[in-house]
Structures are given as structure tokens and as C-alpha cells.
Amino acid sequence: MEPLTALGARDADRADAVVIDGYAMSYEQLLGAARAVAARIAGAPAVAVNATAAPHTAVAVVAGLLAGVPVVPLAPDSGPAERGHVLSDSGAALVLHGVGEPDDVFGGVATLAVDPAERGEFGGKEPAADATALVLYTSGTTGPPKGALMSRRAIAACLDGLAEAWEWTADDTLVHGLPLFHVHGLVLGLLGALRTGSRVVHTGRPTPQAYAAAGGSLYFGVPTVWSRVAADPAAARELAGARLLVSGSAPLPAPVFRDLAALTGQSPVERYGMTETLITVSTRAAGDRRPGAVGLPITGVRTRLAGEDGSPVPHDGVSVGELHVSGATLFDGYLNRPEATAASATADGWFRTGDMAVIEPDGVHRIVGRASTDLIKSGGYRIGAGEVENALLDHPAVREAAVVGAPHPDLGQQIMAYVVADGVSEQDLIGFVSDHLSAHKRPRIVRFLPELPRNAMGKPLKKLLPPLEGPSGEGSGGRG
């Protein structure tokens, strides 16, 4: 049970060791239910799990780990085409789902209802450390979703590195309300607790009120969750007794960082990772917490910055490069995609994240955006959209911001900002950014929108932003 060492630890009979949307289980009960399922799925090439925020998801995932059967988490809100692709591509022989959940939406794949109240025994052998534990499907922004093969060893290395960085122990109570079909909610938010032995409370929906009532020492959230918590001062103050507030999956706006610090008495910890790498970089519990910074590589991980020609980029806090990662937490490749796997690595074996970053002289990392959408080349400068977005969000009238590069006949690209704001003009915001950043990083165009298009994790979908109207270089006008 390499990734699940805490299931046999002290307090295994604590009745509320695992609480998911109000349903409580002890480690002992979770293990008994998982053994019953493991006995049924043993020998399967892979099983999918309809990963709703419900207790059957925890039981099913643990069952797969016990049986050595790769688990394929299915997003419960995925459409028929995406769901069909994942089931076909993964070769899942069964779909595990909750009792009473519909079982006729999986395209003819056999199903098995998982009852958390069931108990059973399983005597299978311990799977090898390099065996595939999870097949995590990417978001599919550049084509159909690809299945990233995550080994038991990689998951264990990630969780041990984070336990060290965050001083995460069996004495903690972890609280979160994140989806259980991706790295943040499933690997960190469930398997992390089962490895460290901490109690875990999944709140169902991640509302400020639910977080405030949970009484945790360790909280996980995405920026959207933390923004809502900061907007509810009474709920935020209830988190003052927590030991650590962790934010990830998207950059945390600097104003939210500061509001949380003021309301809870502590600055949040930010971390960075990807489906293919798990979590690789994090601020330490005892380290310096800076807005916009994601900290240092965890134990077992190395990072570097590379220019477009592959040359090293200095760690000077200014120069932008693509972040490359190497180490124990990396995936074993994309399922059935040897070409994509090869393309994701450099000639010397480092993983190309596709994210642009800056590394300070002291080694602290700042992620400034995706190379495909957030690296803006303007007048010979390489500018990360994230830095400009954070500057805009520092303006008290700006609630949301997304920055892109728009074509320009002289500069190559010009900085264009989309904002959700009231009572401020285009020129006000251009001047505000100029006062905070270098002049070449100021937006030349600001467009006002009622809201930004976002995905389920709260990340702006820049490809869905309205295109530039009018000749290149012509502003869109402000709104008073």
C-alpha cells in the first residue's frame, strides 16, 4: 500500500477520519469497503471511477490501489463525447459509481455500484512501486484529452515532498471542497491525507461557510474559492486558527493574497504543478510567503529555465524562460501516445511544462503564464501576461483581468487587457500599470467585459475572449 501507508496507522478506528459531504468513515471502514471492491476488480486492465464528491469515490480509488489496477477518474460533468473518449482510450473494463447513481451513461461499459458500507477481504500482493496507479486525463486544450500515466512511486514522492514542505502530519485536519478527479482534489486532497494520516473533511461545495465550520488546521483551495472566502470576512476570520492555507491550480491574485493575510492573520502558501508532473514547486510552511510566488522545488525535483533556443536563462528575477522539470514526481508518459510523450521531453530528458517562469536569485519561482497564450513578445521584450494581470488586479476597481498579446505592425505584439471593473477608464488602468511595472509592460488596449470566460478550476479561457476590433493599435475606449 505504498501511497496509502496511513491506512494502518494510529487512530485507524477514528469514526470521522474521512468525511466526504457529510458521510463519515474510519480508516478501518474505508479499508474494509475498499477490500471488498478490490476483490471484484482484481486483474482488470483498468477501471474508471465516476468521481463525484461522494464516499464511493474514495473507496473506489483505494480499491484500485490495493488491487494494483490503474484507476481512471471521470469528471462527472464531462459530456458524452469526452466521457466516451476517455473510456475507450483508457481501456477501462468497468466503471465504478455510487449506489443510486445513473449507470446507463457510460457507453455500454460494464458498471459496478460501490457501497461504502460494505466490508470484505482482499489478499492480493503488494503492487510494484513503478506500477501505474492513476491515469489522469489532461484538459485536452490541444486536442482530445491525453491519459497521463502516474506511478505509485511518483505519487508517494509528491506527497512525501509536500508533507515535508508543509510540515503536514497525522495531527492535521485537512479541509477542502475540490473536485475528486484531478491532482489537487484527489491526489493531494484525498491520497495526501491517507499517506500522512491526517483527518480529511471534504465539504461538498467549497463555500466560505462550509470552510469556516469545518475547524481544520490545513485548508486547500483554488483562487476562486479563496476569493469568495476573502469576500466573506466573518467566514475568513474563522480560519484564523488554521495552520496553513494552500492555494493552487491557478495563480492567486495579489489582492486576494493580501486580504486573506489581513483577515486570517497569515499569508497563504502557493504551489505549482501539472497533471504530468504532480506538484513540483511550493512555498514552505516556514518559508517566506510572497504574492505571486510559488516557492522552491520540493525534495526530489529539479527545475531550470530555458530560452527559445534551449539556452539557459539566468535566475535573476527578471528574465523569462520556459520552465523545465525533472525528478521523482513525473509521469511515465501518455497512454498510447508515444509521439506526444517524446515531444514533451527535451533531448536530455527534462519535461517541458509549457509554462513561462521567472526564478529569483534566491531560487523562488514565479509563474508568469503559458508559453502558448501568455508569453507576449513586444518590441523585443518577452513579457509574461501574469505579471501584468497581477498589476491590474492591484487596482481597487478591477475585479478580474486577463492579458493577451494582440498583433501590432511595429511591435509584433502589443499588450491587450480584458478587465471586469467599474468606475475606471482605459487610460486610468494603463497609467496605473505604468506606475507599477516597466513602461514596456503597460497595456496599450483595455477592453471592459461583464465577466471573463473561465473553466471549472477558475482559470480564464483566453481563447474565448472576444478578438481585437478595429485596426491594430487602436484602443477600445474606456468606461467611466
Short mmCIF file of C-alpha atoms in Angstrom, two decimals:
data_model
loop_
_atom_site.label_atom_id
_atom_site.label_comp_id
_atom_site.label_asym_id
_atom_site.label_seq_id
_atom_site.Cartn_x
_atom_site.Cartn_y
_atom_site.Cartn_z
CA MET A 1 0.00 0.00 0.00
CA GLU A 2 2.87 2.35 -0.76
CA PRO A 3 0.80 5.52 -1.37
CA LEU A 4 -1.58 4.58 1.49
CA THR A 5 0.72 3.98 4.43
CA ALA A 6 -1.53 5.78 6.92
CA LEU A 7 -4.45 3.37 6.49
CA GLY A 8 -2.82 1.09 9.02
CA ALA A 9 -1.62 3.89 11.26
CA ARG A 10 -2.75 5.01 14.69
CA ASP A 11 -6.38 6.04 15.20
CA ALA A 12 -7.42 3.76 12.31
CA ASP A 13 -10.77 3.32 14.08
CA ARG A 14 -11.49 7.03 14.48
CA ALA A 15 -15.08 7.27 13.25
CA ASP A 16 -14.67 10.52 11.35
CA ALA A 17 -11.17 10.10 9.89
CA VAL A 18 -12.57 10.61 6.39
CA VAL A 19 -15.64 12.82 5.92
CA ILE A 20 -16.98 13.44 2.41
CA ASP A 21 -20.02 15.67 2.04
CA GLY A 22 -21.24 14.69 5.50
CA TYR A 23 -20.58 10.92 5.23
CA ALA A 24 -18.02 9.82 7.84
CA MET A 25 -15.74 6.77 7.75
CA SER A 26 -12.88 5.50 9.84
CA TYR A 27 -9.71 4.39 8.07
CA GLU A 28 -10.68 0.86 9.10
CA GLN A 29 -14.11 1.19 7.46
CA LEU A 30 -12.65 2.74 4.31
CA LEU A 31 -10.13 -0.09 4.03
CA GLY A 32 -12.80 -2.76 4.57
CA ALA A 33 -15.05 -1.32 1.86
CA ALA A 34 -12.10 -0.92 -0.50
CA ARG A 35 -11.03 -4.54 0.03
CA ALA A 36 -14.50 -5.71 -0.97
CA VAL A 37 -14.24 -3.78 -4.24
CA ALA A 38 -10.60 -4.78 -4.81
CA ALA A 39 -11.60 -8.44 -4.74
CA ARG A 40 -14.07 -7.78 -7.59
CA ILE A 41 -11.81 -5.72 -9.83
CA ALA A 42 -8.52 -7.59 -9.40
CA GLY A 43 -6.97 -8.45 -12.76
CA ALA A 44 -8.84 -5.79 -14.71
CA PRO A 45 -6.66 -3.79 -17.14
CA ALA A 46 -8.07 -0.54 -15.74
CA VAL A 47 -11.21 0.74 -14.02
CA ALA A 48 -12.87 4.13 -14.33
CA VAL A 49 -14.45 5.92 -11.38
CA ASN A 50 -17.35 8.33 -11.70
CA ALA A 51 -15.54 10.75 -9.42
CA THR A 52 -18.31 12.71 -7.79
CA ALA A 53 -17.66 14.32 -4.40
CA ALA A 54 -19.04 11.29 -2.61
CA PRO A 55 -17.66 8.50 -0.39
CA HIS A 56 -17.76 5.86 -3.14
CA THR A 57 -15.01 7.77 -4.96
CA ALA A 58 -12.61 7.36 -2.04
CA VAL A 59 -13.49 3.68 -1.70
CA ALA A 60 -13.08 3.02 -5.43
CA VAL A 61 -9.72 4.76 -5.72
CA VAL A 62 -8.32 2.97 -2.68
CA ALA A 63 -9.65 -0.32 -4.09
CA GLY A 64 -7.73 0.24 -7.31
CA LEU A 65 -4.55 0.95 -5.39
CA LEU A 66 -4.99 -2.18 -3.27
CA ALA A 67 -5.64 -4.37 -6.33
CA GLY A 68 -2.90 -2.83 -8.46
CA VAL A 69 -5.46 -1.83 -11.10
CA PRO A 70 -4.97 1.58 -12.78
CA VAL A 71 -7.76 3.98 -11.83
CA VAL A 72 -9.18 6.43 -14.38
CA PRO A 73 -11.09 9.27 -12.66
CA LEU A 74 -14.03 10.52 -14.75
CA ALA A 75 -15.17 14.11 -14.40
CA PRO A 76 -18.87 13.76 -13.53
CA ASP A 77 -19.78 16.79 -15.65
CA SER A 78 -17.99 15.56 -18.77
CA GLY A 79 -20.10 15.33 -21.90
CA PRO A 80 -20.83 12.07 -23.76
CA ALA A 81 -18.08 12.61 -26.35
CA GLU A 82 -15.34 13.31 -23.81
CA ARG A 83 -16.51 10.53 -21.50
CA GLY A 84 -16.62 8.08 -24.40
CA HIS A 85 -13.12 9.07 -25.50
CA VAL A 86 -11.66 8.58 -22.01
CA LEU A 87 -13.34 5.20 -21.53
CA SER A 88 -12.27 3.94 -24.95
CA ASP A 89 -8.73 5.33 -24.81
CA SER A 90 -8.04 4.05 -21.29
CA GLY A 91 -9.36 0.55 -21.92
CA ALA A 92 -11.33 0.64 -18.68
CA ALA A 93 -13.15 -2.66 -18.16
CA LEU A 94 -15.53 -1.29 -15.51
CA VAL A 95 -16.96 1.99 -14.33
CA LEU A 96 -17.28 2.23 -10.55
CA HIS A 97 -20.04 4.55 -9.39
CA GLY A 98 -22.13 5.35 -6.34
CA VAL A 99 -25.21 3.40 -5.29
CA GLY A 100 -28.22 5.04 -6.90
CA GLU A 101 -26.20 6.98 -9.49
CA PRO A 102 -27.22 6.50 -13.15
CA ASP A 103 -25.31 3.62 -14.74
CA ASP A 104 -26.55 3.94 -18.32
CA VAL A 105 -24.38 6.89 -19.40
CA PHE A 106 -21.09 5.07 -19.89
CA GLY A 107 -21.47 3.90 -23.47
CA GLY A 108 -22.04 0.24 -22.75
CA VAL A 109 -19.03 -0.23 -20.45
CA ALA A 110 -19.88 -2.57 -17.56
CA THR A 111 -20.59 -0.86 -14.26
CA LEU A 112 -20.24 -1.69 -10.57
CA ALA A 113 -22.03 0.14 -7.77
CA VAL A 114 -19.75 0.85 -4.80
CA ASP A 115 -21.33 0.74 -1.34
CA PRO A 116 -19.14 2.37 1.36
CA ALA A 117 -20.96 0.35 3.99
CA GLU A 118 -19.84 -2.99 2.54
CA ARG A 119 -16.95 -4.90 4.11
CA GLY A 120 -14.70 -7.52 2.59
CA GLU A 121 -11.23 -9.05 2.46
CA PHE A 122 -8.55 -8.97 -0.21
CA GLY A 123 -5.34 -10.95 -0.14
CA GLY A 124 -3.59 -9.72 -3.25
CA LYS A 125 0.11 -8.97 -3.40
CA GLU A 126 1.57 -5.50 -2.98
CA PRO A 127 1.88 -3.94 -6.47
CA ALA A 128 5.30 -2.83 -7.66
CA ALA A 129 6.30 0.75 -6.91
CA ASP A 130 6.56 1.55 -10.61
CA ALA A 131 3.07 0.17 -11.38
CA THR A 132 0.56 2.66 -12.77
CA ALA A 133 -1.76 3.88 -10.03
CA LEU A 134 -3.77 6.56 -11.87
CA VAL A 135 -4.43 7.52 -15.46
CA LEU A 136 -5.19 11.24 -15.25
CA TYR A 137 -6.60 12.81 -18.39
CA THR A 138 -5.44 16.27 -19.37
CA SER A 139 -7.84 19.06 -20.22
CA GLY A 140 -7.48 18.47 -23.95
CA THR A 141 -6.80 22.09 -24.91
CA THR A 142 -4.63 20.96 -27.85
CA GLY A 143 -6.75 18.02 -28.98
CA PRO A 144 -8.50 15.06 -27.36
CA PRO A 145 -7.59 14.56 -23.69
CA LYS A 146 -4.44 12.50 -23.17
CA GLY A 147 -4.04 10.00 -20.35
CA ALA A 148 -1.02 10.73 -18.14
CA LEU A 149 0.33 7.56 -16.51
CA MET A 150 1.10 8.21 -12.84
CA SER A 151 3.03 5.54 -10.95
CA ARG A 152 2.67 4.70 -7.29
CA ARG A 153 6.26 5.85 -6.80
CA ALA A 154 5.59 9.29 -8.30
CA ILE A 155 2.50 9.83 -6.13
CA ALA A 156 4.39 8.81 -3.00
CA ALA A 157 7.31 11.11 -3.86
CA CYS A 158 4.98 14.06 -4.41
CA LEU A 159 3.07 13.55 -1.18
CA ASP A 160 6.21 12.99 0.89
CA GLY A 161 7.76 16.14 -0.59
CA LEU A 162 4.67 18.19 0.26
CA ALA A 163 4.41 16.69 3.74
CA GLU A 164 7.96 17.89 4.34
CA ALA A 165 7.36 21.33 2.78
CA TRP A 166 4.11 21.95 4.62
CA GLU A 167 5.02 20.12 7.86
CA TRP A 168 1.92 18.01 7.21
CA THR A 169 1.38 15.29 9.82
CA ALA A 170 -1.22 12.97 11.31
CA ASP A 171 -2.09 15.72 13.76
CA ASP A 172 -3.61 17.85 10.98
CA THR A 173 -7.21 18.05 9.83
CA LEU A 174 -7.29 18.79 6.11
CA VAL A 175 -10.34 20.64 4.77
CA HIS A 176 -11.23 21.18 1.12
CA GLY A 177 -14.15 21.07 -1.28
CA LEU A 178 -12.30 20.41 -4.52
CA PRO A 179 -13.30 18.00 -7.33
CA LEU A 180 -12.02 14.47 -6.86
CA PHE A 181 -11.00 13.82 -10.47
CA HIS A 182 -7.73 15.79 -10.73
CA VAL A 183 -4.44 16.23 -8.93
CA HIS A 184 -5.46 18.93 -6.47
CA GLY A 185 -8.57 17.32 -5.01
CA LEU A 186 -7.81 13.63 -5.50
CA VAL A 187 -4.05 13.18 -5.13
CA LEU A 188 -3.37 15.97 -2.63
CA GLY A 189 -6.78 16.25 -1.04
CA LEU A 190 -7.52 12.55 -0.55
CA LEU A 191 -4.39 10.43 -1.05
CA GLY A 192 -2.31 13.04 0.78
CA ALA A 193 -4.40 12.55 3.88
CA LEU A 194 -4.29 8.78 3.56
CA ARG A 195 -0.49 8.88 3.33
CA THR A 196 0.17 11.33 6.16
CA GLY A 197 -2.57 10.00 8.42
CA SER A 198 -4.31 13.34 8.76
CA ARG A 199 -8.06 13.56 9.09
CA VAL A 200 -9.73 14.84 5.91
CA VAL A 201 -13.02 16.71 5.61
CA HIS A 202 -14.42 17.23 2.12
CA THR A 203 -17.07 19.92 2.41
CA GLY A 204 -19.01 19.05 -0.75
CA ARG A 205 -19.31 22.52 -2.20
CA PRO A 206 -16.33 24.73 -1.20
CA THR A 207 -18.35 27.60 0.26
CA PRO A 208 -16.88 30.09 2.74
CA GLN A 209 -19.46 28.97 5.30
CA ALA A 210 -18.52 25.30 4.90
CA TYR A 211 -14.82 26.09 5.26
CA ALA A 212 -15.47 28.22 8.33
CA ALA A 213 -17.50 25.47 10.03
CA ALA A 214 -15.03 22.63 9.37
CA GLY A 215 -12.45 23.52 12.01
CA GLY A 216 -9.40 22.45 10.05
CA SER A 217 -5.70 23.08 10.55
CA LEU A 218 -4.87 22.77 6.83
CA TYR A 219 -7.06 24.12 4.01
CA PHE A 220 -6.80 23.63 0.24
CA GLY A 221 -8.48 25.89 -2.28
CA VAL A 222 -8.27 27.32 -5.78
CA PRO A 223 -8.19 31.10 -6.29
CA THR A 224 -11.95 31.25 -6.89
CA VAL A 225 -12.55 29.63 -3.51
CA TRP A 226 -10.11 31.94 -1.73
CA SER A 227 -11.59 34.98 -3.44
CA ARG A 228 -15.02 34.04 -2.09
CA VAL A 229 -13.60 33.40 1.38
CA ALA A 230 -11.87 36.80 1.38
CA ALA A 231 -15.15 38.44 0.33
CA ASP A 232 -16.83 36.96 3.44
CA PRO A 233 -14.87 38.48 6.35
CA ALA A 234 -16.80 36.61 9.02
CA ALA A 235 -16.04 33.25 7.41
CA ALA A 236 -12.42 34.22 6.73
CA ARG A 237 -11.83 35.13 10.37
CA GLU A 238 -12.98 31.64 11.39
CA LEU A 239 -9.89 30.30 9.59
CA ALA A 240 -7.56 32.25 11.86
CA GLY A 241 -6.88 29.12 13.90
CA ALA A 242 -5.69 27.15 10.88
CA ARG A 243 -2.03 26.30 10.49
CA LEU A 244 -1.84 26.63 6.71
CA LEU A 245 -3.96 27.93 3.83
CA VAL A 246 -2.81 26.46 0.50
CA SER A 247 -3.75 27.82 -2.92
CA GLY A 248 -3.11 26.21 -6.29
CA SER A 249 -4.34 25.19 -9.77
CA ALA A 250 -4.19 28.82 -10.95
CA PRO A 251 -2.36 32.00 -9.88
CA LEU A 252 -3.74 33.63 -6.74
CA PRO A 253 -4.40 37.34 -7.35
CA ALA A 254 -2.24 39.56 -5.14
CA PRO A 255 -5.25 41.41 -3.64
CA VAL A 256 -6.78 38.11 -2.51
CA PHE A 257 -3.42 37.10 -1.03
CA ARG A 258 -3.32 40.32 1.00
CA ASP A 259 -6.98 40.15 2.04
CA LEU A 260 -6.56 36.60 3.35
CA ALA A 261 -3.46 37.64 5.27
CA ALA A 262 -5.31 40.56 6.86
CA LEU A 263 -8.43 38.56 7.76
CA THR A 264 -6.84 35.29 8.93
CA GLY A 265 -3.57 36.54 10.31
CA GLN A 266 -1.44 34.50 7.92
CA SER A 267 -0.43 34.70 4.29
CA PRO A 268 -1.44 31.76 2.08
CA VAL A 269 1.02 29.26 0.68
CA GLU A 270 1.09 28.88 -3.11
CA ARG A 271 2.37 25.88 -5.04
CA TYR A 272 2.79 24.83 -8.68
CA GLY A 273 2.30 21.62 -10.61
CA MET A 274 0.73 19.94 -13.62
CA THR A 275 -1.15 16.73 -14.32
CA GLU A 276 2.02 15.25 -15.83
CA THR A 277 4.33 16.30 -13.01
CA LEU A 278 2.10 16.39 -9.93
CA ILE A 279 3.23 19.16 -7.56
CA THR A 280 6.83 20.17 -8.10
CA VAL A 281 7.33 23.61 -6.52
CA SER A 282 5.93 25.07 -3.32
CA THR A 283 6.35 27.75 -0.72
CA ARG A 284 7.36 26.22 2.60
CA ALA A 285 5.23 26.39 5.73
CA ALA A 286 8.15 28.04 7.49
CA GLY A 287 9.30 30.00 4.44
CA ASP A 288 8.80 33.47 3.03
CA ARG A 289 5.30 33.83 1.53
CA ARG A 290 5.21 36.37 -1.28
CA PRO A 291 2.28 37.30 -3.52
CA GLY A 292 2.69 35.72 -6.94
CA ALA A 293 5.48 33.37 -5.82
CA VAL A 294 5.19 29.58 -5.74
CA GLY A 295 8.37 28.90 -3.80
CA LEU A 296 11.10 26.31 -4.29
CA PRO A 297 11.27 22.79 -5.79
CA ILE A 298 10.20 20.09 -3.36
CA THR A 299 12.61 17.33 -2.37
CA GLY A 300 13.39 15.08 -5.35
CA VAL A 301 12.57 17.69 -8.01
CA ARG A 302 14.88 19.88 -10.12
CA THR A 303 13.89 22.83 -12.28
CA ARG A 304 15.54 25.07 -14.87
CA LEU A 305 14.61 27.88 -17.26
CA ALA A 306 15.26 27.65 -21.00
CA GLY A 307 15.12 30.22 -23.77
CA GLU A 308 13.52 29.63 -27.15
CA ASP A 309 16.80 28.25 -28.48
CA GLY A 310 17.18 25.98 -25.45
CA SER A 311 19.91 28.10 -23.85
CA PRO A 312 19.90 28.60 -20.05
CA VAL A 313 18.00 31.63 -18.73
CA PRO A 314 19.53 33.34 -15.69
CA HIS A 315 17.86 33.23 -12.30
CA ASP A 316 17.85 36.99 -11.91
CA GLY A 317 14.22 37.64 -11.02
CA VAL A 318 13.62 39.36 -14.37
CA SER A 319 14.42 37.03 -17.26
CA VAL A 320 11.54 34.88 -18.51
CA GLY A 321 12.05 31.31 -19.72
CA GLU A 322 10.16 28.07 -20.18
CA LEU A 323 10.15 26.01 -17.01
CA HIS A 324 11.61 22.52 -17.37
CA VAL A 325 11.18 19.92 -14.63
CA SER A 326 12.98 16.70 -13.75
CA GLY A 327 12.62 14.32 -10.85
CA ALA A 328 10.68 11.72 -8.94
CA THR A 329 7.16 13.09 -9.37
CA LEU A 330 7.00 12.95 -13.18
CA PHE A 331 4.58 10.82 -15.16
CA ASP A 332 5.61 7.77 -17.18
CA GLY A 333 4.27 9.14 -20.45
CA TYR A 334 0.94 9.49 -22.23
CA LEU A 335 -1.10 6.33 -22.68
CA ASN A 336 -0.95 5.15 -26.31
CA ARG A 337 0.77 8.41 -27.37
CA PRO A 338 4.49 7.73 -27.91
CA GLU A 339 4.88 10.76 -30.19
CA ALA A 340 3.28 13.11 -27.66
CA THR A 341 5.41 11.60 -24.89
CA ALA A 342 8.58 12.16 -26.89
CA ALA A 343 7.58 15.72 -27.78
CA SER A 344 7.03 16.58 -24.10
CA ALA A 345 10.69 15.97 -23.22
CA THR A 346 13.92 17.71 -24.07
CA ALA A 347 16.83 15.85 -25.64
CA ASP A 348 18.36 15.39 -22.18
CA GLY A 349 15.15 14.12 -20.60
CA TRP A 350 13.60 17.14 -18.87
CA PHE A 351 9.83 17.68 -19.08
CA ARG A 352 8.74 20.79 -20.97
CA THR A 353 5.97 22.32 -18.88
CA GLY A 354 4.96 24.91 -21.46
CA ASP A 355 4.77 27.43 -18.60
CA MET A 356 6.83 30.59 -18.54
CA ALA A 357 8.53 31.45 -15.29
CA VAL A 358 10.98 33.76 -13.57
CA ILE A 359 13.34 32.49 -10.86
CA GLU A 360 14.65 34.89 -8.26
CA PRO A 361 18.34 34.83 -7.22
CA ASP A 362 17.28 33.03 -4.02
CA GLY A 363 15.59 30.29 -6.08
CA VAL A 364 11.98 31.35 -5.53
CA HIS A 365 9.83 30.71 -8.62
CA ARG A 366 7.15 32.92 -10.15
CA ILE A 367 4.93 31.53 -12.92
CA VAL A 368 4.05 34.23 -15.45
CA GLY A 369 1.86 32.27 -17.87
CA ARG A 370 1.64 29.63 -20.58
CA ALA A 371 4.08 29.82 -23.46
CA SER A 372 1.22 29.30 -25.93
CA THR A 373 -1.05 32.07 -24.65
CA ASP A 374 0.75 34.13 -22.01
CA LEU A 375 4.19 34.89 -23.45
CA ILE A 376 3.95 38.25 -25.20
CA LYS A 377 6.77 39.39 -27.48
CA SER A 378 6.53 43.14 -27.80
CA GLY A 379 9.23 45.42 -29.19
CA GLY A 380 11.95 42.89 -28.47
CA TYR A 381 10.80 42.23 -24.90
CA ARG A 382 9.48 38.92 -23.56
CA ILE A 383 6.64 39.71 -21.16
CA GLY A 384 4.64 37.30 -19.00
CA ALA A 385 0.92 38.04 -19.04
CA GLY A 386 0.57 37.00 -15.41
CA GLU A 387 2.74 39.85 -14.18
CA VAL A 388 0.57 42.42 -15.98
CA GLU A 389 -2.61 40.73 -14.74
CA ASN A 390 -1.44 40.96 -11.14
CA ALA A 391 -0.63 44.64 -11.59
CA LEU A 392 -4.13 45.30 -12.94
CA LEU A 393 -5.73 43.36 -10.10
CA ASP A 394 -3.95 45.63 -7.65
CA HIS A 395 -6.25 48.46 -8.80
CA PRO A 396 -9.18 48.63 -6.36
CA ALA A 397 -11.74 48.95 -9.19
CA VAL A 398 -10.58 45.80 -11.03
CA ARG A 399 -12.25 42.51 -10.10
CA GLU A 400 -10.92 40.29 -12.90
CA ALA A 401 -8.19 40.63 -15.51
CA ALA A 402 -6.84 38.64 -18.44
CA VAL A 403 -3.93 39.81 -20.61
CA VAL A 404 -3.00 38.62 -24.10
CA GLY A 405 -0.77 39.65 -26.97
CA ALA A 406 -2.56 41.23 -29.95
CA PRO A 407 -0.96 41.76 -33.38
CA HIS A 408 0.85 45.09 -33.89
CA PRO A 409 2.52 46.21 -37.14
CA ASP A 410 5.57 47.72 -35.43
CA LEU A 411 5.94 45.93 -32.08
CA GLY A 412 5.00 42.47 -33.31
CA GLN A 413 2.57 42.13 -30.43
CA GLN A 414 1.00 44.70 -28.16
CA ILE A 415 -0.31 44.05 -24.67
CA MET A 416 -4.10 43.88 -24.55
CA ALA A 417 -6.04 43.61 -21.31
CA TYR A 418 -9.58 42.42 -20.70
CA VAL A 419 -10.92 43.56 -17.34
CA VAL A 420 -14.04 43.39 -15.23
CA ALA A 421 -14.18 46.74 -13.47
CA ASP A 422 -16.39 49.74 -12.71
CA GLY A 423 -15.66 53.42 -12.30
CA VAL A 424 -12.32 53.44 -14.07
CA SER A 425 -11.20 54.30 -17.61
CA GLU A 426 -8.82 52.69 -20.05
CA GLN A 427 -6.26 55.45 -19.58
CA ASP A 428 -6.56 55.16 -15.79
CA LEU A 429 -5.57 51.49 -15.95
CA ILE A 430 -2.80 51.99 -18.49
CA GLY A 431 -1.31 54.67 -16.26
CA PHE A 432 -1.74 52.53 -13.16
CA VAL A 433 0.25 49.64 -14.67
CA SER A 434 2.91 52.05 -15.94
CA ASP A 435 3.38 53.27 -12.36
CA HIS A 436 3.82 49.71 -11.08
CA LEU A 437 5.80 47.97 -13.84
CA SER A 438 8.27 48.87 -16.56
CA ALA A 439 6.80 51.07 -19.28
CA HIS A 440 7.05 48.34 -21.92
CA LYS A 441 4.75 46.13 -19.81
CA ARG A 442 1.80 48.53 -19.84
CA PRO A 443 -1.34 47.53 -21.79
CA ARG A 444 -1.90 49.53 -24.95
CA ILE A 445 -5.53 48.42 -25.19
CA VAL A 446 -8.02 47.77 -22.39
CA ARG A 447 -11.38 46.18 -23.05
CA PHE A 448 -14.11 46.04 -20.43
CA LEU A 449 -16.24 42.89 -20.09
CA PRO A 450 -19.07 41.94 -17.71
CA GLU A 451 -17.17 38.72 -16.84
CA LEU A 452 -14.29 36.59 -18.08
CA PRO A 453 -14.87 33.14 -19.55
CA ARG A 454 -13.45 30.58 -17.11
CA ASN A 455 -13.13 26.81 -16.78
CA ALA A 456 -14.20 24.70 -13.80
CA MET A 457 -10.92 25.46 -11.98
CA GLY A 458 -11.44 29.20 -12.31
CA LYS A 459 -8.76 29.74 -14.96
CA PRO A 460 -9.62 32.35 -17.63
CA LEU A 461 -10.21 30.76 -21.03
CA LYS A 462 -8.30 33.24 -23.15
CA LYS A 463 -9.20 31.54 -26.41
CA LEU A 464 -12.83 32.52 -25.76
CA LEU A 465 -12.08 36.22 -25.25
CA PRO A 466 -13.53 38.48 -27.97
CA PRO A 467 -10.98 39.37 -30.68
CA LEU A 468 -9.45 42.79 -31.18
CA GLU A 469 -11.78 45.05 -33.16
CA GLY A 470 -10.59 47.78 -35.48
CA PRO A 471 -7.05 48.40 -36.78
CA SER A 472 -4.09 47.15 -34.77
CA GLY A 473 -3.01 49.72 -32.26
CA GLU A 474 -6.46 51.31 -31.94
CA GLY A 475 -7.73 51.43 -28.38
CA SER A 476 -11.17 50.16 -27.46
CA GLY A 477 -12.10 53.10 -25.28
CA GLY A 478 -12.76 53.20 -21.58
CA ARG A 479 -15.80 53.18 -19.36
CA GLY A 480 -16.25 55.71 -16.62
#
